[in-house]
mmCIF file of C-alpha atoms in Angstrom:
data_model
loop_
_atom_site.group_PDB
_atom_site.id
_atom_site.type_symbol
_atom_site.label_atom_id
_atom_site.label_comp_id
_atom_site.label_asym_id
_atom_site.label_seq_id
_atom_site.Cartn_x
_atom_site.Cartn_y
_atom_site.Cartn_z
ATOM 1 C CA MET F 1 0.148 0.035 0.521
ATOM 2 C CA THR F 2 0.974 3.377 -1.173
ATOM 3 C CA GLN F 3 1.563 5.660 1.846
ATOM 4 C CA GLU F 4 1.363 9.799 2.067
ATOM 5 C CA ARG F 5 5.034 10.572 3.152
ATOM 6 C CA LEU F 6 4.721 14.865 3.484
ATOM 7 C CA PRO F 7 8.154 16.851 5.188
ATOM 8 C CA SER F 8 9.014 16.220 8.841
ATOM 9 C CA PHE F 9 8.694 20.079 8.677
ATOM 10 C CA PHE F 10 4.748 20.196 7.990
ATOM 11 C CA ASP F 11 3.888 19.038 11.609
ATOM 12 C CA ASN F 12 5.792 22.322 13.389
ATOM 13 C CA ALA F 13 3.799 25.103 11.568
ATOM 14 C CA PRO F 14 1.504 26.718 13.151
ATOM 15 C CA THR F 15 -2.480 25.632 13.679
ATOM 16 C CA ILE F 16 -5.523 27.144 13.946
ATOM 17 C CA THR F 17 -8.596 26.334 15.808
ATOM 18 C CA VAL F 18 -11.681 27.086 14.901
ATOM 19 C CA GLN F 19 -15.502 26.162 15.421
ATOM 20 C CA ASP F 20 -18.051 25.458 12.705
ATOM 21 C CA ALA F 21 -21.817 25.658 13.131
ATOM 22 C CA LEU F 22 -22.682 23.605 10.008
ATOM 23 C CA ALA F 23 -20.376 20.921 10.739
ATOM 24 C CA ASN F 24 -21.819 21.073 14.321
ATOM 25 C CA PHE F 25 -25.534 20.809 12.918
ATOM 26 C CA LEU F 26 -24.627 18.442 10.608
ATOM 27 C CA GLY F 27 -23.148 16.522 13.238
ATOM 28 C CA ALA F 28 -19.789 16.520 11.549
ATOM 29 C CA ALA F 29 -17.673 17.091 14.602
ATOM 30 C CA GLU F 30 -17.524 17.252 17.904
ATOM 31 C CA ASN F 31 -19.975 21.673 18.895
ATOM 32 C CA GLY F 32 -18.172 21.929 15.100
ATOM 33 C CA ILE F 33 -14.402 22.006 16.392
ATOM 34 C CA LEU F 34 -11.639 21.175 13.511
ATOM 35 C CA THR F 35 -8.020 22.205 13.616
ATOM 36 C CA TYR F 36 -6.285 23.415 10.673
ATOM 37 C CA ARG F 37 -2.738 22.035 9.611
ATOM 38 C CA TYR F 38 -0.526 23.066 6.579
ATOM 39 C CA ALA F 39 -1.117 19.809 4.952
ATOM 40 C CA ASP F 40 -4.302 20.614 5.222
ATOM 41 C CA ALA F 41 -4.062 22.951 2.584
ATOM 42 C CA VAL F 42 -1.400 21.010 1.067
ATOM 43 C CA ARG F 43 -3.781 18.888 0.307
ATOM 44 C CA LEU F 44 -6.430 21.265 -1.131
ATOM 45 C CA CYS F 45 -3.977 22.743 -3.928
ATOM 46 C CA GLY F 46 -2.175 19.513 -4.426
ATOM 47 C CA HIS F 47 1.646 21.333 -3.647
ATOM 48 C CA SER F 48 3.083 22.874 -1.048
ATOM 49 C CA CYS F 49 4.843 26.546 -2.516
ATOM 50 C CA PRO F 50 5.847 29.883 -0.909
ATOM 51 C CA THR F 51 1.854 30.280 -2.291
ATOM 52 C CA VAL F 52 0.619 27.827 -0.192
ATOM 53 C CA ALA F 53 2.164 28.760 2.650
ATOM 54 C CA GLY F 54 2.508 32.363 2.481
ATOM 55 C CA ALA F 55 -1.344 32.577 2.390
ATOM 56 C CA TYR F 56 -2.148 30.064 5.324
ATOM 57 C CA LEU F 57 0.451 31.874 7.494
ATOM 58 C CA MET F 58 -1.815 35.340 6.466
ATOM 59 C CA VAL F 59 -5.430 33.529 7.109
ATOM 60 C CA VAL F 60 -4.027 32.386 10.521
ATOM 61 C CA LYS F 61 -2.801 35.193 11.459
ATOM 62 C CA GLY F 62 -4.974 36.870 10.772
ATOM 63 C CA LEU F 63 -7.871 35.204 11.770
ATOM 64 C CA LYS F 64 -6.155 35.030 15.275
ATOM 65 C CA ALA F 65 -5.830 38.920 15.222
ATOM 66 C CA LEU F 66 -10.052 38.673 14.934
ATOM 67 C CA TYR F 67 -10.888 36.709 17.451
ATOM 68 C CA GLY F 68 -7.452 37.322 20.251
ATOM 69 C CA ALA F 69 -8.724 33.921 22.631
ATOM 70 C CA GLU F 70 -12.053 33.006 20.621
ATOM 71 C CA LEU F 71 -12.338 30.184 18.703
ATOM 72 C CA PRO F 72 -13.071 31.978 15.237
ATOM 73 C CA GLN F 73 -16.478 30.742 13.535
ATOM 74 C CA ARG F 74 -16.279 29.323 10.397
ATOM 75 C CA GLY F 75 -18.486 29.995 8.353
ATOM 76 C CA ASP F 76 -19.135 33.737 9.865
ATOM 77 C CA ILE F 77 -16.446 35.391 7.841
ATOM 78 C CA GLU F 78 -16.360 37.492 5.155
ATOM 79 C CA ALA F 79 -12.710 37.551 2.712
ATOM 80 C CA PHE F 80 -11.167 39.992 -0.015
ATOM 81 C CA MET F 81 -8.718 39.326 -1.743
ATOM 82 C CA GLN F 82 -6.497 42.086 -3.537
ATOM 83 C CA GLY F 83 -6.333 40.554 -7.043
ATOM 84 C CA GLU F 84 -9.093 39.615 -9.276
ATOM 85 C CA ARG F 85 -9.333 36.350 -9.135
ATOM 86 C CA ASP F 86 -7.290 35.173 -12.261
ATOM 87 C CA GLU F 87 -4.472 37.853 -11.397
ATOM 88 C CA GLY F 88 -1.813 35.942 -10.736
ATOM 89 C CA THR F 89 -1.671 33.613 -7.824
ATOM 90 C CA THR F 90 -4.451 35.597 -6.071
ATOM 91 C CA GLY F 91 -7.314 32.097 -6.867
ATOM 92 C CA VAL F 92 -4.135 29.710 -4.883
ATOM 93 C CA THR F 93 -4.108 32.559 -2.273
ATOM 94 C CA ALA F 94 -8.428 32.326 -2.044
ATOM 95 C CA SER F 95 -8.288 28.974 -2.098
ATOM 96 C CA VAL F 96 -6.877 28.605 0.969
ATOM 97 C CA VAL F 97 -8.977 31.786 2.796
ATOM 98 C CA GLN F 98 -11.696 29.690 1.675
ATOM 99 C CA LEU F 99 -10.830 26.027 3.034
ATOM 100 C CA LEU F 100 -10.042 28.215 6.706
ATOM 101 C CA THR F 101 -12.451 30.839 6.853
ATOM 102 C CA GLY F 102 -15.289 28.996 5.420
ATOM 103 C CA ALA F 103 -16.130 31.802 3.133
ATOM 104 C CA ALA F 104 -16.662 31.193 -0.487
ATOM 105 C CA PRO F 105 -17.797 33.231 -4.019
ATOM 106 C CA GLU F 106 -20.637 32.828 -5.730
ATOM 107 C CA THR F 107 -19.635 28.995 -5.881
ATOM 108 C CA GLY F 108 -20.502 27.778 -2.418
ATOM 109 C CA PHE F 109 -22.446 25.921 -0.657
ATOM 110 C CA GLY F 110 -26.171 28.300 -0.478
ATOM 111 C CA GLY F 111 -27.649 27.169 2.995
ATOM 112 C CA VAL F 112 -29.683 24.636 5.008
ATOM 113 C CA GLY F 113 -33.776 25.788 4.765
ATOM 114 C CA PRO F 114 -35.855 28.129 3.422
ATOM 115 C CA ALA F 115 -33.576 31.086 5.549
ATOM 116 C CA GLY F 116 -30.711 30.099 3.500
ATOM 117 C CA ARG F 117 -28.655 29.213 7.667
ATOM 118 C CA PHE F 118 -25.457 28.283 7.427
ATOM 119 C CA ALA F 119 -24.987 30.143 3.780
ATOM 120 C CA ARG F 120 -20.827 30.839 2.946
ATOM 121 C CA ARG F 121 -22.025 32.129 -0.532
ATOM 122 C CA HIS F 122 -20.888 35.301 -1.571
ATOM 123 C CA LEU F 123 -18.573 36.250 1.633
ATOM 124 C CA LEU F 124 -15.782 35.495 -0.496
ATOM 125 C CA SER F 125 -15.370 38.035 -2.906
ATOM 126 C CA PHE F 126 -11.791 39.338 -5.233
ATOM 127 C CA GLY F 127 -10.737 43.147 -7.102
ATOM 128 C CA ALA F 128 -11.068 44.351 -3.457
ATOM 129 C CA GLY F 129 -7.925 47.047 -4.312
ATOM 130 C CA LYS F 130 -8.805 50.121 -1.711
ATOM 131 C CA ILE F 131 -8.083 47.081 1.179
ATOM 132 C CA ASN F 132 -4.741 48.084 2.036
ATOM 133 C CA GLY F 133 -3.257 44.767 1.852
ATOM 134 C CA THR F 134 -3.351 40.716 -0.030
ATOM 135 C CA LEU F 135 -6.595 40.676 1.844
ATOM 136 C CA ALA F 136 -8.438 41.634 4.519
ATOM 137 C CA LEU F 137 -10.912 39.366 6.965
ATOM 138 C CA ARG F 138 -14.209 40.274 8.612
ATOM 139 C CA ARG F 139 -15.843 39.493 11.676
ATOM 140 C CA ARG F 140 -19.442 39.240 10.663
ATOM 141 C CA ASP F 141 -20.516 39.107 13.627
ATOM 142 C CA THR F 142 -18.335 42.430 15.055
ATOM 143 C CA GLY F 143 -17.973 44.085 12.123
ATOM 144 C CA LYS F 144 -14.065 43.880 12.798
ATOM 145 C CA THR F 145 -12.067 44.322 10.201
ATOM 146 C CA VAL F 146 -8.303 43.002 9.529
ATOM 147 C CA ALA F 147 -5.734 43.360 6.106
ATOM 148 C CA VAL F 148 -2.913 41.156 6.342
ATOM 149 C CA SER F 149 0.047 41.280 3.319
ATOM 150 C CA LEU F 150 3.291 38.954 3.396
ATOM 151 C CA ASN F 151 6.265 40.479 2.512
ATOM 152 C CA ALA F 152 7.723 37.234 1.091
ATOM 153 C CA ALA F 153 10.859 39.451 0.091
ATOM 154 C CA LEU F 154 12.278 38.357 3.831
ATOM 155 C CA GLN F 155 12.701 35.397 2.725
ATOM 156 C CA PRO F 156 14.126 35.126 -0.105
ATOM 157 C CA PHE F 157 14.783 31.611 -2.422
ATOM 158 C CA ALA F 158 18.833 30.114 -1.432
ATOM 159 C CA PRO F 159 21.666 31.396 -3.431
ATOM 160 C CA GLN F 160 21.735 27.902 -4.728
ATOM 161 C CA MET F 161 18.802 28.330 -6.574
ATOM 162 C CA ARG F 162 19.703 30.629 -9.307
ATOM 163 C CA ASP F 163 21.525 28.484 -11.277
ATOM 164 C CA ILE F 164 18.374 24.917 -10.980
ATOM 165 C CA MET F 165 15.857 26.546 -11.391
ATOM 166 C CA PRO F 166 15.746 27.563 -14.867
ATOM 167 C CA LYS F 167 16.908 23.094 -15.217
ATOM 168 C CA ALA F 168 13.999 22.080 -13.659
ATOM 169 C CA VAL F 169 11.203 24.667 -15.166
ATOM 170 C CA SER F 170 12.757 24.089 -18.893
ATOM 171 C CA GLY F 171 12.479 19.658 -18.092
ATOM 172 C CA SER F 172 16.602 19.628 -19.122
ATOM 173 C CA ALA F 173 18.206 19.208 -15.239
ATOM 174 C CA SER F 174 19.215 15.958 -14.156
ATOM 175 C CA ALA F 175 17.642 13.817 -11.594
ATOM 176 C CA ASP F 176 20.052 14.334 -9.205
ATOM 177 C CA GLU F 177 18.850 18.779 -9.546
ATOM 178 C CA LEU F 178 15.535 17.883 -9.247
ATOM 179 C CA LYS F 179 16.390 16.556 -5.931
ATOM 180 C CA GLN F 180 18.452 19.643 -5.433
ATOM 181 C CA PHE F 181 15.134 21.979 -6.410
ATOM 182 C CA GLY F 182 12.854 20.228 -4.486
ATOM 183 C CA GLU F 183 15.044 20.239 -1.223
ATOM 184 C CA LEU F 184 15.384 24.066 -1.772
ATOM 185 C CA TRP F 185 11.865 24.911 -2.690
ATOM 186 C CA GLN F 186 10.420 23.709 0.590
ATOM 187 C CA GLU F 187 13.877 24.299 2.229
ATOM 188 C CA ARG F 188 12.049 27.862 2.033
ATOM 189 C CA VAL F 189 8.766 26.664 2.347
ATOM 190 C CA ARG F 190 9.993 25.729 5.337
ATOM 191 C CA ALA F 191 11.306 29.101 6.752
ATOM 192 C CA PHE F 192 7.858 30.492 5.794
ATOM 193 C CA LEU F 193 5.868 28.369 8.872
ATOM 194 C CA ILE F 194 8.668 28.064 10.987
ATOM 195 C CA ASP F 195 11.569 30.787 11.105
ATOM 196 C CA GLN F 196 9.090 33.470 9.986
ATOM 197 C CA ALA F 197 6.084 32.503 12.051
ATOM 198 C CA ASP F 198 6.405 35.368 14.398
ATOM 199 C CA ASN F 199 7.804 38.239 12.666
ATOM 200 C CA PRO F 200 6.404 40.869 13.051
ATOM 201 C CA GLU F 201 7.664 41.915 9.430
ATOM 202 C CA PHE F 202 7.315 38.841 7.445
ATOM 203 C CA VAL F 203 3.299 38.550 8.214
ATOM 204 C CA THR F 204 1.403 41.896 9.390
ATOM 205 C CA VAL F 205 -1.742 42.882 10.434
ATOM 206 C CA LYS F 206 -3.651 46.317 10.640
ATOM 207 C CA GLU F 207 -7.213 46.603 11.617
ATOM 208 C CA ILE F 208 -9.258 48.383 9.546
#
């Protein structure tokens, strides 16, 4: 039987525990308590990269700023993406935002019953250029809103990547070079999630 084998540093990345009223209502999780880990974002996106790691870290930091010691209420959060849905890596980031917050675009869950209870549709929007951040999160109960940004330049790739990446991208890299490429790629991801996780200049969160 083939087993899943993920980099060991995934287990040391920050986690976020939330409460989801829909999960509680449908009996999917006791009291609706769900804990998300970086590996969940990797499984969702199908890969681990600086964009996925950065998005994950931004949402974790944003939710903690919004709720403090309280459990974030998944499904009761609005999310705003600065970029358009087809712009750069905005769609990848939005996928991670939806995973952790429950906020969905027009394709999301429409709700239960005539009143549309627990609806997630239209809670995630794009092209919010005035939020002064990569993304913004808003509590629907209090209206408290935070804008979150990531300064990825503080954690660049290792210098060796300059020679290896062009070969890997073009398909001309050897097996050993591809192995080193993957190791260097995940080393930057590790640095995002472990070394820079608590650096307030790496992920900035501002109430707006």
